Short mmCIF file of C-alpha atoms in Angstrom, two decimals:
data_model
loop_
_atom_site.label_atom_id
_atom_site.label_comp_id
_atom_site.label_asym_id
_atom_site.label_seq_id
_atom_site.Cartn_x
_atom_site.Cartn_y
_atom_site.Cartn_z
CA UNK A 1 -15.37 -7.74 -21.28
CA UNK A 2 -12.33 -10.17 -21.43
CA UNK A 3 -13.49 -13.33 -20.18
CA UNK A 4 -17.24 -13.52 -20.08
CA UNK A 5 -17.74 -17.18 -19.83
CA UNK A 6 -15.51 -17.54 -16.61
CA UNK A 7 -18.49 -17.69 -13.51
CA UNK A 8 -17.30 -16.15 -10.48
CA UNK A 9 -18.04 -17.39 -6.73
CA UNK A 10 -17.86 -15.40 -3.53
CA UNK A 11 -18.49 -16.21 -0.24
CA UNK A 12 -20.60 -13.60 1.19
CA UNK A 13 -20.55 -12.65 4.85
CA UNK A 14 -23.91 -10.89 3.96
CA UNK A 15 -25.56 -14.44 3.81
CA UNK A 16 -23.06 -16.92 5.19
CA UNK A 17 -22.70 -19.08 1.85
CA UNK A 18 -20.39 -19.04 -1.25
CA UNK A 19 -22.85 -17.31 -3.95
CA UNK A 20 -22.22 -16.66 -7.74
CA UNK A 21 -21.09 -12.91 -8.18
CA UNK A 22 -23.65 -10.69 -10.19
CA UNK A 23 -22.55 -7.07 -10.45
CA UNK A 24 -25.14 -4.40 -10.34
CA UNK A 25 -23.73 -3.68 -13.78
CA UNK A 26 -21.53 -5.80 -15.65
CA UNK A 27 -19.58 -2.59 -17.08
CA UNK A 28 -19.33 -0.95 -13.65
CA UNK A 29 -17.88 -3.34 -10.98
CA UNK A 30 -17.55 -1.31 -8.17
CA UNK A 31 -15.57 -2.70 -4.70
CA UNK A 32 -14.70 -0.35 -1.55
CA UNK A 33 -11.79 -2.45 0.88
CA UNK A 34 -11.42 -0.50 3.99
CA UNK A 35 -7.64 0.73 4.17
CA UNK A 36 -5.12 1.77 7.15
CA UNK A 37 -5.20 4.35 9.60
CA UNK A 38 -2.29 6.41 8.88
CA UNK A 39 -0.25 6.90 11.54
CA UNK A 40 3.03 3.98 11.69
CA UNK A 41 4.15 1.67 10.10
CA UNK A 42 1.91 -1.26 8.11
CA UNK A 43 2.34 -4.11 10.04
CA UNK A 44 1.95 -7.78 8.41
CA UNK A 45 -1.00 -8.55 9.52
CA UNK A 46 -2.19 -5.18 7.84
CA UNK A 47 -0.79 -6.22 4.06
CA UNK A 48 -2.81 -9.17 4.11
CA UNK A 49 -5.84 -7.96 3.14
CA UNK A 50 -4.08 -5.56 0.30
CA UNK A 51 -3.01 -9.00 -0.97
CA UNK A 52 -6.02 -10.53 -0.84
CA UNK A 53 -8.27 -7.82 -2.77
CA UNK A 54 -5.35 -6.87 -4.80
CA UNK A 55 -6.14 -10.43 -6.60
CA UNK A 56 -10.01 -10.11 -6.51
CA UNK A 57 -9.23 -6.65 -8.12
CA UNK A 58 -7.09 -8.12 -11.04
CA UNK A 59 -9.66 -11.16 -11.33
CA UNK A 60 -12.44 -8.75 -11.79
CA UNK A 61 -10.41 -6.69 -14.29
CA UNK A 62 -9.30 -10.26 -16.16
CA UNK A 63 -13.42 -11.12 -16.43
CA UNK A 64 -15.13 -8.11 -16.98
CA UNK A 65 -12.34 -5.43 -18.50
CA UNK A 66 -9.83 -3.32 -17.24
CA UNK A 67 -11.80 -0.13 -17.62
CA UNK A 68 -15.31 -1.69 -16.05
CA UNK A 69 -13.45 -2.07 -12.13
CA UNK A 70 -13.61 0.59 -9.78
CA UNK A 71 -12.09 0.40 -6.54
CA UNK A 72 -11.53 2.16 -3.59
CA UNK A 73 -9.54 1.77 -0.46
CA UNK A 74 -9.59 5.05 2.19
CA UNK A 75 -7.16 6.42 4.42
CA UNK A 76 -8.37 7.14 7.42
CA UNK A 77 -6.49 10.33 8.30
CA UNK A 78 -8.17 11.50 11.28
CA UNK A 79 -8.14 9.71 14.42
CA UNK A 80 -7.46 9.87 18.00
CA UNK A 81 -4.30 7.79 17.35
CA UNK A 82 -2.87 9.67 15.14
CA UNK A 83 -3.42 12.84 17.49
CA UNK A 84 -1.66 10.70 20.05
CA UNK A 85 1.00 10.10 17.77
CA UNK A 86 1.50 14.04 17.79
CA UNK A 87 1.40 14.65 21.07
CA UNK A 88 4.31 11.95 22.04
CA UNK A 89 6.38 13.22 18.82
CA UNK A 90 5.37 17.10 18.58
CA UNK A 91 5.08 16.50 15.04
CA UNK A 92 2.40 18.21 12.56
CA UNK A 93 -0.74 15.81 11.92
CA UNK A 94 -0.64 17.04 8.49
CA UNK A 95 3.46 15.81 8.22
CA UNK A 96 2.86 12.75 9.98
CA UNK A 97 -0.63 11.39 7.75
CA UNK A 98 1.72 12.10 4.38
CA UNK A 99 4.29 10.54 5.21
CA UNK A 100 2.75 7.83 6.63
CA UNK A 101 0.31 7.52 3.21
CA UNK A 102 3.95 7.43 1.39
CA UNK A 103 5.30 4.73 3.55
CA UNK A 104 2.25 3.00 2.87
CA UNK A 105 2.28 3.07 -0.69
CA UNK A 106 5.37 2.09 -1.36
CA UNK A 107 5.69 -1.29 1.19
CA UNK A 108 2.12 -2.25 -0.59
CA UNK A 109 3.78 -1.62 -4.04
CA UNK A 110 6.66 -3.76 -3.02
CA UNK A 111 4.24 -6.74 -2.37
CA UNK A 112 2.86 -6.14 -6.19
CA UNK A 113 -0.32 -4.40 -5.22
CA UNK A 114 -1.68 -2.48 -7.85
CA UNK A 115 -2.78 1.03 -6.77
CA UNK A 116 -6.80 1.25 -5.93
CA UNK A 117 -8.58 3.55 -8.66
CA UNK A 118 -9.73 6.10 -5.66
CA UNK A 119 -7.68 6.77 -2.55
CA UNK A 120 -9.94 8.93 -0.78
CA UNK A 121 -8.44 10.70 2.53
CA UNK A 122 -11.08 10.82 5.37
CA UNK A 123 -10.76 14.92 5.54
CA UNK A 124 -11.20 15.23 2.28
CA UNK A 125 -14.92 14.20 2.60
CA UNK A 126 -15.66 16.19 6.07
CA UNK A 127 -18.85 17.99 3.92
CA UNK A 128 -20.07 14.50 3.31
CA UNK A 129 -19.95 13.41 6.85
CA UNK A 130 -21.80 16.37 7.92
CA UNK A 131 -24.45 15.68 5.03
CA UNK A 132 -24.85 12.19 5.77
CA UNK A 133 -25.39 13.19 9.72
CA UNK A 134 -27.87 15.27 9.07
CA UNK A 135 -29.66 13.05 6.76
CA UNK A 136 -29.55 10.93 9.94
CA UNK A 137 -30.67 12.81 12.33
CA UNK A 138 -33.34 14.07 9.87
CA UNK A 139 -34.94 10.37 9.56
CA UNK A 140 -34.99 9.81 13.51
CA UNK A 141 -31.57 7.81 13.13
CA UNK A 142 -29.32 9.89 15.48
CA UNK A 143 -29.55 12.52 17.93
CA UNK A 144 -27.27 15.25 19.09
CA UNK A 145 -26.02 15.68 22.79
CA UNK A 146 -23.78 17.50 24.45
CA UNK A 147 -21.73 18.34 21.38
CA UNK A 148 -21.90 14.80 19.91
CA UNK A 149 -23.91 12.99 17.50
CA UNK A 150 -24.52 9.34 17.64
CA UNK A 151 -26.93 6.89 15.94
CA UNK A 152 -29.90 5.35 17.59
CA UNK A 153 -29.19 1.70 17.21
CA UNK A 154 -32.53 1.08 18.31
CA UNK A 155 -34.12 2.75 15.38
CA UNK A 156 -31.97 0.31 13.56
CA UNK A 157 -32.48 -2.87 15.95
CA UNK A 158 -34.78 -5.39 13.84
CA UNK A 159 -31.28 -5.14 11.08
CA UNK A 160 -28.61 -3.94 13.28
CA UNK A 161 -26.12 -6.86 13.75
CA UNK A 162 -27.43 -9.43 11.09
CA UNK A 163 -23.62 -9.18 8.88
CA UNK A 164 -21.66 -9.92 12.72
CA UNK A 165 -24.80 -12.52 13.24
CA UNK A 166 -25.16 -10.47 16.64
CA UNK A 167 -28.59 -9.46 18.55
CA UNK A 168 -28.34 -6.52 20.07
CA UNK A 169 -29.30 -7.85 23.68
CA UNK A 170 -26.50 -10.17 23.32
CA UNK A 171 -23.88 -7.56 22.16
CA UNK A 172 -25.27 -5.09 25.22
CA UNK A 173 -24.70 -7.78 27.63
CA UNK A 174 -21.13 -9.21 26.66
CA UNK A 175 -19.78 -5.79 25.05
CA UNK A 176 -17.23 -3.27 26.12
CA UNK A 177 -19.09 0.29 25.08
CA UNK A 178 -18.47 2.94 26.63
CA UNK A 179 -20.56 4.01 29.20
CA UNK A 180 -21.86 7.69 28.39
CA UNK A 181 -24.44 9.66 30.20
CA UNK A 182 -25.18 11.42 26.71
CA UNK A 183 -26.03 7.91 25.31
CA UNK A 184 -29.55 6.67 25.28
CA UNK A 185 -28.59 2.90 24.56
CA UNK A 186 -25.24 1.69 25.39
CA UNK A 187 -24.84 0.33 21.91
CA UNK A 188 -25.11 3.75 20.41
CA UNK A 189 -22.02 4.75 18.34
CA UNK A 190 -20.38 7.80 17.68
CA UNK A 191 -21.15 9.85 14.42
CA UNK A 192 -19.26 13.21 15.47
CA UNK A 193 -17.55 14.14 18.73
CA UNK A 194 -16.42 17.88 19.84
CA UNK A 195 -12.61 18.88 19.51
CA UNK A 196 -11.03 21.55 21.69
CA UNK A 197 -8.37 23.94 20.56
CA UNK A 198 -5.25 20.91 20.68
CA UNK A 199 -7.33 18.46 18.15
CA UNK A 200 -8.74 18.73 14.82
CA UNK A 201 -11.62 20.29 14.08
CA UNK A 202 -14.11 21.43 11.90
CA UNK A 203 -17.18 23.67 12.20
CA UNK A 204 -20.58 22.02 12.10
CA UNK A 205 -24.12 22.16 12.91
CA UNK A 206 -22.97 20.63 16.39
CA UNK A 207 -19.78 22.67 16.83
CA UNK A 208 -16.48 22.50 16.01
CA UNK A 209 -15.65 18.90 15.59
CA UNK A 210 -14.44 15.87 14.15
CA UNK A 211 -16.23 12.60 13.08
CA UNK A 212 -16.08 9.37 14.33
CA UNK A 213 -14.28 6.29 12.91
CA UNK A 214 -17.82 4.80 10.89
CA UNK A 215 -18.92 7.26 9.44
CA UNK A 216 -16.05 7.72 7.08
CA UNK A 217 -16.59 4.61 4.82
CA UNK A 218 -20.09 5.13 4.56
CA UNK A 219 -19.95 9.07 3.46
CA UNK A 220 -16.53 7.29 1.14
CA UNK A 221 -18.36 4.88 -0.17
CA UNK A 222 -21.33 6.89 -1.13
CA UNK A 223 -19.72 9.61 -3.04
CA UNK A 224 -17.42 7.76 -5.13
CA UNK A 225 -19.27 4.38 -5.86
CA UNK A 226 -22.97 5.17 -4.88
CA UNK A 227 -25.84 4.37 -2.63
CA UNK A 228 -25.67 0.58 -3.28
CA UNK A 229 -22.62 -1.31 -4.85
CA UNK A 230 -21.03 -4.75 -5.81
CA UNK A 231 -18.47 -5.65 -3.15
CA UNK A 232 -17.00 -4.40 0.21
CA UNK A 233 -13.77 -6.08 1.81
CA UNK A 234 -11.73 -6.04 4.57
CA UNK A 235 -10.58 -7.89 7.73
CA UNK A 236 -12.64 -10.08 10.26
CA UNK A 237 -11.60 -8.35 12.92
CA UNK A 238 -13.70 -5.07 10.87
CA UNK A 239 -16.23 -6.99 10.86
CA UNK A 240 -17.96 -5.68 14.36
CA UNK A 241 -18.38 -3.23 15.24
CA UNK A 242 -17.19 -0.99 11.73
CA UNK A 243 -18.60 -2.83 9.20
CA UNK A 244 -21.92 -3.55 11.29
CA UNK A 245 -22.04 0.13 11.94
CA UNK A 246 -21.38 1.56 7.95
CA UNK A 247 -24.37 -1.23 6.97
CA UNK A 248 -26.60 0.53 9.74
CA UNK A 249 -25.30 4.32 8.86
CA UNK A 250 -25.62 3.79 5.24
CA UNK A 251 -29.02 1.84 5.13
CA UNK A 252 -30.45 4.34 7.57
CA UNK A 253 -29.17 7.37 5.53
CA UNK A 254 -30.62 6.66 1.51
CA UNK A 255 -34.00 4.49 2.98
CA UNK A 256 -33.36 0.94 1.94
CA UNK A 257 -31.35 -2.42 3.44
CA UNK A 258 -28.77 -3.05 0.53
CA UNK A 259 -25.71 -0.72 0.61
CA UNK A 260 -23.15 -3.42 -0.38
CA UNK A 261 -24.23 -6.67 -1.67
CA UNK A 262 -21.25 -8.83 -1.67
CA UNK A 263 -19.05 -8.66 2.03
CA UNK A 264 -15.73 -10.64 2.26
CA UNK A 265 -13.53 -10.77 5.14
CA UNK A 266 -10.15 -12.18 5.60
CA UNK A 267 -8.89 -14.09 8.17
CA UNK A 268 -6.21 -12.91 10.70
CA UNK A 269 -2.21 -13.68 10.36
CA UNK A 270 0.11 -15.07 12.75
CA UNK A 271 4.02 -15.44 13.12
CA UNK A 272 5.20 -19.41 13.33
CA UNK A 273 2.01 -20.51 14.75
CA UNK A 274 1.22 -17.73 17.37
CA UNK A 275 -0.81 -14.40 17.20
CA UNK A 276 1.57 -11.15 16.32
CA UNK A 277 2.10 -8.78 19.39
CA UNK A 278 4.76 -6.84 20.42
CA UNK A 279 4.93 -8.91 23.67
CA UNK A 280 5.52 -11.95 22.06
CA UNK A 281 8.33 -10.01 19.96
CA UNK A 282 7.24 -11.86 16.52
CA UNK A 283 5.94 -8.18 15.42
CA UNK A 284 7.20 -7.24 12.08
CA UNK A 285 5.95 -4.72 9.84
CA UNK A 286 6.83 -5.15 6.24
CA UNK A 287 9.19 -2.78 5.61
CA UNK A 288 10.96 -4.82 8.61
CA UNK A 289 11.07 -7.88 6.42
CA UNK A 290 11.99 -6.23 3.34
CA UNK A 291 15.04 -4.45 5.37
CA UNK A 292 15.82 -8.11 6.53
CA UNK A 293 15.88 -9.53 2.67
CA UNK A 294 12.92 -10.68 2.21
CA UNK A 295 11.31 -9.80 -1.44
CA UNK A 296 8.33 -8.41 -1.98
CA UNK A 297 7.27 -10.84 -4.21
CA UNK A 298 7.84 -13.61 -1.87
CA UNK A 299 6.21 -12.52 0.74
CA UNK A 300 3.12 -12.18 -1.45
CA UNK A 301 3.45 -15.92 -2.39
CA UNK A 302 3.71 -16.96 1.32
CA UNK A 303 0.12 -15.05 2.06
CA UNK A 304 -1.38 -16.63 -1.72
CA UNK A 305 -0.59 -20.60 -0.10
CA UNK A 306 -3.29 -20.06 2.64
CA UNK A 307 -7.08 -19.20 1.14
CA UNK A 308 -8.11 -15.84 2.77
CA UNK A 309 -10.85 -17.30 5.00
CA UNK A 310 -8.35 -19.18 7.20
CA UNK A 311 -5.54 -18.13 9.24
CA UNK A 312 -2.81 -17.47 7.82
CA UNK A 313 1.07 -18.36 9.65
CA UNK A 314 3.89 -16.67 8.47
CA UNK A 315 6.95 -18.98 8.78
CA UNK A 316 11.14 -18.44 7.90
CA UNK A 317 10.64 -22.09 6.24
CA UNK A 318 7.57 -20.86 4.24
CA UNK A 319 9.50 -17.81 3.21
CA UNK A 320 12.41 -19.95 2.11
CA UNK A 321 10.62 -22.42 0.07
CA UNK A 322 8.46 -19.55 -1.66
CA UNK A 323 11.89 -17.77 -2.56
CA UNK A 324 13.34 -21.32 -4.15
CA UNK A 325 9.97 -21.30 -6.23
CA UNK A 326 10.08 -17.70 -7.56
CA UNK A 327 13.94 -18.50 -8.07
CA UNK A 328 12.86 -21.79 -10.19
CA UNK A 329 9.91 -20.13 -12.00
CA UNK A 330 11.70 -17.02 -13.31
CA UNK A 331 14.46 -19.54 -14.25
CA UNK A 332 11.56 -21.24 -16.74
CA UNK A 333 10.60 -17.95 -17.79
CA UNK A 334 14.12 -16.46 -18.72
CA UNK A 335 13.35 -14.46 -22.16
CA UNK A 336 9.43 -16.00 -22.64
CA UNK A 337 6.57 -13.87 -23.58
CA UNK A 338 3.38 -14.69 -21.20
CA UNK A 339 0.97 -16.48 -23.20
CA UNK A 340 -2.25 -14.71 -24.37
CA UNK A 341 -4.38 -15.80 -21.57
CA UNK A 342 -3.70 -17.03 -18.14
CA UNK A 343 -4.34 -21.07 -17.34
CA UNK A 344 -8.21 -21.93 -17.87
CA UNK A 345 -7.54 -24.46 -14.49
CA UNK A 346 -5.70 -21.05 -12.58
CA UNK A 347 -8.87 -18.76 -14.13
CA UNK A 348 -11.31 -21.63 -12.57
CA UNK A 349 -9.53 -21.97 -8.94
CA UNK A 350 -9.40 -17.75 -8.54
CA UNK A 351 -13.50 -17.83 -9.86
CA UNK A 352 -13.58 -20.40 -6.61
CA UNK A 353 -14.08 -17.84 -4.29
CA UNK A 354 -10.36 -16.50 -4.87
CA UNK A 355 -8.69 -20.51 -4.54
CA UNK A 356 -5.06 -18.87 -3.97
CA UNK A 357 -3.65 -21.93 -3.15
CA UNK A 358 -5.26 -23.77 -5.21
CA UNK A 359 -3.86 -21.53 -8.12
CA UNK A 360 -0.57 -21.91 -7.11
CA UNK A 361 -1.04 -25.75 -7.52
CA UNK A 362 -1.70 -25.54 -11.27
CA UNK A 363 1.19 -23.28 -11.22
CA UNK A 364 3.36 -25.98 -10.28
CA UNK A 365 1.45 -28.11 -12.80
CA UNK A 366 2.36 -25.95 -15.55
CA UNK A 367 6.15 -25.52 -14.45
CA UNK A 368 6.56 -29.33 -14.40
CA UNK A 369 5.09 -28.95 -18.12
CA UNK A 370 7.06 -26.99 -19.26
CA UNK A 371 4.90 -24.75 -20.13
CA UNK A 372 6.57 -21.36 -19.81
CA UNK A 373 4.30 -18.77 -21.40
CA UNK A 374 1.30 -20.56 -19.57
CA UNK A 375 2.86 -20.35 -16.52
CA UNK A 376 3.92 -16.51 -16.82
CA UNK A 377 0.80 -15.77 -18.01
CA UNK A 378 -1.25 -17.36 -14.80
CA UNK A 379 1.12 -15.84 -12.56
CA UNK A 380 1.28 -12.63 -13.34
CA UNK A 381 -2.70 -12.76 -13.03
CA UNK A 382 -1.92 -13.36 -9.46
CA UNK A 383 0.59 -10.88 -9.18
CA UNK A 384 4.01 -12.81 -9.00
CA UNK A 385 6.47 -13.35 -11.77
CA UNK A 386 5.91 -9.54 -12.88
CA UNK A 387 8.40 -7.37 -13.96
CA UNK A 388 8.17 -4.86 -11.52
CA UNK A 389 9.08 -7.66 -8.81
CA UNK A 390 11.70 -9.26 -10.71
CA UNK A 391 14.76 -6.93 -9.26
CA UNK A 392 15.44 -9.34 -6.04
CA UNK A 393 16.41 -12.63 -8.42
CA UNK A 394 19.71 -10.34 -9.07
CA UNK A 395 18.94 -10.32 -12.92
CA UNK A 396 18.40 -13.66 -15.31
CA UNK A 397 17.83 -16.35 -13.25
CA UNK A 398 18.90 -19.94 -14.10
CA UNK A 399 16.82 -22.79 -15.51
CA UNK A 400 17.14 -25.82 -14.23
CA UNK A 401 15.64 -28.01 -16.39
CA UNK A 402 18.23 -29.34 -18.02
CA UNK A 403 19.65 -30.22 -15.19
CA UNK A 404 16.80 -31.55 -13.92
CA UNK A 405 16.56 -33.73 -17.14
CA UNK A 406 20.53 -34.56 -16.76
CA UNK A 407 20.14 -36.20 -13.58
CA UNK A 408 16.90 -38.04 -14.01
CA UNK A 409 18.86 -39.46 -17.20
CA UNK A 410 21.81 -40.34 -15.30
CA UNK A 411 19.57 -42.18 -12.58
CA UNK A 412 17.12 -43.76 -15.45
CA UNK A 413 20.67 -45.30 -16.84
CA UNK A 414 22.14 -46.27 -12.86
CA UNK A 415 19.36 -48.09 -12.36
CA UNK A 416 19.89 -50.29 -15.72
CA UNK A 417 23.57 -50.51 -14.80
CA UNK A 418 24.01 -51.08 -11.19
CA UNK A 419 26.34 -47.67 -10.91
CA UNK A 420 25.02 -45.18 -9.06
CA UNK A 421 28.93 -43.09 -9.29
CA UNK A 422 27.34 -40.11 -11.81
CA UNK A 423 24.23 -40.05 -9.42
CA UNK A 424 25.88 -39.16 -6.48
CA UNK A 425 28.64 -36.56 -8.03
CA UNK A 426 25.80 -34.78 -9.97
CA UNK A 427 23.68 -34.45 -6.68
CA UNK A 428 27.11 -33.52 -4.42
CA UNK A 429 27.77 -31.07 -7.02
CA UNK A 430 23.90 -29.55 -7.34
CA UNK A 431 23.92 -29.65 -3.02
CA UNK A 432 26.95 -27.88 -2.87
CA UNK A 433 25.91 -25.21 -5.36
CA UNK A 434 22.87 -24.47 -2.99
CA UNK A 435 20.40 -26.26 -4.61
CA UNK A 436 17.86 -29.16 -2.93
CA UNK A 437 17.60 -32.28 -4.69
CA UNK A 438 14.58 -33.94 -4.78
CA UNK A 439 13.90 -37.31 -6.46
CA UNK A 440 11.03 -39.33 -7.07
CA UNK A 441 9.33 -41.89 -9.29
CA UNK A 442 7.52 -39.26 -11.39
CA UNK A 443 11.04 -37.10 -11.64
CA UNK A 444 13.62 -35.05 -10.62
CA UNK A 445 13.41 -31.57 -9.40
CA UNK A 446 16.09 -29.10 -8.21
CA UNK A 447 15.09 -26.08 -5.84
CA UNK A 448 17.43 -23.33 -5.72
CA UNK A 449 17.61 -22.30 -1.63
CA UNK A 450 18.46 -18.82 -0.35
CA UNK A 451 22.32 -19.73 -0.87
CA UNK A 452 22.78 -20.85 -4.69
CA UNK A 453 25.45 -20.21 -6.62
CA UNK A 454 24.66 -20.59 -10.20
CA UNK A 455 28.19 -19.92 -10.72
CA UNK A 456 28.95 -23.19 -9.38
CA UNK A 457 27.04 -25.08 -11.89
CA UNK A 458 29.06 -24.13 -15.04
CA UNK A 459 31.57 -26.82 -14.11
CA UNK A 460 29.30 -29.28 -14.93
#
């Protein structure tokens, strides 16, 4: 272990209050984040929660070692969307799913994401699924008909729904299932549906076939972390039905009600204060917004401002003020080694139930320090200020804190004198190399905006 006195907080879904995290076994933290659907493009809305348990991932490494973290994040690579995707493009599914994973990859990397210890691919676990269906069926928990297999979410009915907070009455009478002679409740869910000779398919005790969406995490989940582990992650909107349904799937399946014990979900993201959608035309994916010049690195401090469990709005003027902070920072940070451990205040805010923006805060803190290797150090526990994310800055950046001190000076002395005539040509001279001046009682502090020339300075 690295940090062993630092006391972590989670709010768990599980129970609906913030709880103090106790791993099944302190040298084998184990955390399964549900991951894309390969088939297009990740959208924005789709990085957040990469961001989000990218940072739980390198807190749990910082507290309890680098080599005591596993965790995996799927790809779903069998789907009815991605079958519809080769229809419209006559494309093979096999081309489409790789190429997609790559695309994948490398956006996620170019937000600082560290690559997941497991990356299973859904049909690389097909056995499993079968296994675990049986197993169900087996206990009473699903049935076959007509070539598919779905569970019984009556046999599951006292428990089914308590992570969504749903009854199952309620869900029955306001839900839109789909209405299927072959279904004894209309809640029932799809384990394994038949394919005909233009889908995917694999032989089972059912027939040839494919499985359905749930199933996959749960058969995942099982093989490479176990029957019951630490922490499971994704997006509300996973919450119900796929999350309800792995919880009822994997309880049902090895006899007992724990499965995960910690569930976090992150809020949804919107585009200057409206929900994404194609029809609004604020849809970006984020290889759009790197191709428009936005780093990587500051998108990922635009989603770290908001805490995961609220909304989160992506704004230009957000993206431009995280930019002239990254610019700034690196500019403190020009040729400093990161201090040996990150800020005790940034460890504290993380441990807060992952406190993003609170972290940044004490970033700033430590910036109007001065304190270089602790600010390096704290950042790069978040993910920013890394080397691998340093390319966009266009090599060294500038530090402005002599400047910074040169002007408070020169205002400290106006006000003694009366003459304000150095004031005002430092700040038309700092304005008109791109950078915003802003003055206060406690300071002076220069922001370098999207058009700064540090050329421009060397005059002075």
């Amino acid at each position: 272990m690295e940090t062993t006195d630092i006391e972590i907080k989670l709010h768990n879904t599980k129970t609906r209050k913030k709880e103090v995290f106790t791993p099944i076994e302190a040298d084998n933290v184990r955390m399964y984040v549900c991951g894309p659907t390969v088939y297009d493009r990740a959208h924005l809305g789709n990085a957040r929660p990469v961001v989000v348990f990218d940072v739980l991932y390198r807190l749990l490494r910082k507290v309890y070692g680098v080599n005591s973290v596993t965790y995996a994040r799927n790809f779903t690579d069998v789907d009815d969307k991605i079958n519809a995707r080769a229809a419209e493009t006559g494309r093979e599914i096999g081309d489409i799913t790789a190429e997609t994973t790559r695309w994948f990859l490398e956006d996620m990397g170019a937000l600082g994401a560290l690559e997941p210890t497991h990356m299973p691919r859904a049909t690389q676990y097909i056995p499993q699924m079968i296994a675990m269906i049986e197993t169900l069926i087996a206990k009473g928990h699903a049935y076959a008909a007509e070539g598919h297999v779905l569970f019984a979410v009556d046999s599951w009915k006292q428990h089914y729904g308590n992570l969504s907070g749903r009854s199952v009455d309620d869900m029955i009478a306001g839900a839109r299932v789909e209405v299927a002679p072959y279904k004894k409740n209309p809640m029932d869910f799809v384990l394994w549906k038949p394919s005909d000779a233009s889908l995917p398919g694999w032989d089972s005790p059912w027939g040839r076939g494919r499985p359905g969406w749930h199933i996959e995490c749960s058969a995942m989940a099982d093989d490479l972390l176990g029957e019951t582990f630490d922490i499971h992650g994704g997006g509300n909107d996973l919450m119900f039905p796929h999350h309800e349904n792995e919880v009822a799937q994997s309880c049902c399946a090895n006899g007992d009600d724990s499965f995960a014990r910690y569930w976090l979900h992150n809020e949804m993201l919107q585009v200057e204060g409206k929900k994404m959608s194609k029809s609004l035309g604020n849809f970006f994916t984020v290889r759009d917004l790197l191709n428009q010049g936005y780093p990587g690195e500051v998108v990922r401090l635009v989603f770290l401002q908001t805490h995961y469990r609220k909304p989160m709005d992506w704004t230009d003027k957000k993206a431009k003020e995280a930019e002239a902070t990254l610019r700034k920072w690196r500019g403190l940070t020009v040729g400093v080694e990161p201090a040996a451990n990150a800020s005790a205040a940034v460890l504290a805010a993380l441990a807060d139930d992952l406190n993003t923006a609170g972290a940044i805060a004490e970033l700033h803190k430590l910036a109007a320090a001065g304190d270089a290797a602790g600010l390096l150090a704290s950042a790069q526990l978040l993910g920013v200020l890394t080397e691998e994310l340093g390319d966009w800055a266009g090599g060294p950046s500038v530090d402005l804190s002599a400047h910074e001190a040169r002007l408070f000076e020169a205002r400290q002395k106006a006000m003694e004198t009366k003459d304000f005539s150095e004031v005002d040509r430092l700040k038309e001279a700092y304005l008109a190399a791109g950078l915003e001046v802003r003055m206060s009682k406690a300071g002076v502090e220069l922001i370098a905006s999207g058009d700064f020339d540090p050329a421009k300075l060397e005059a002075l």
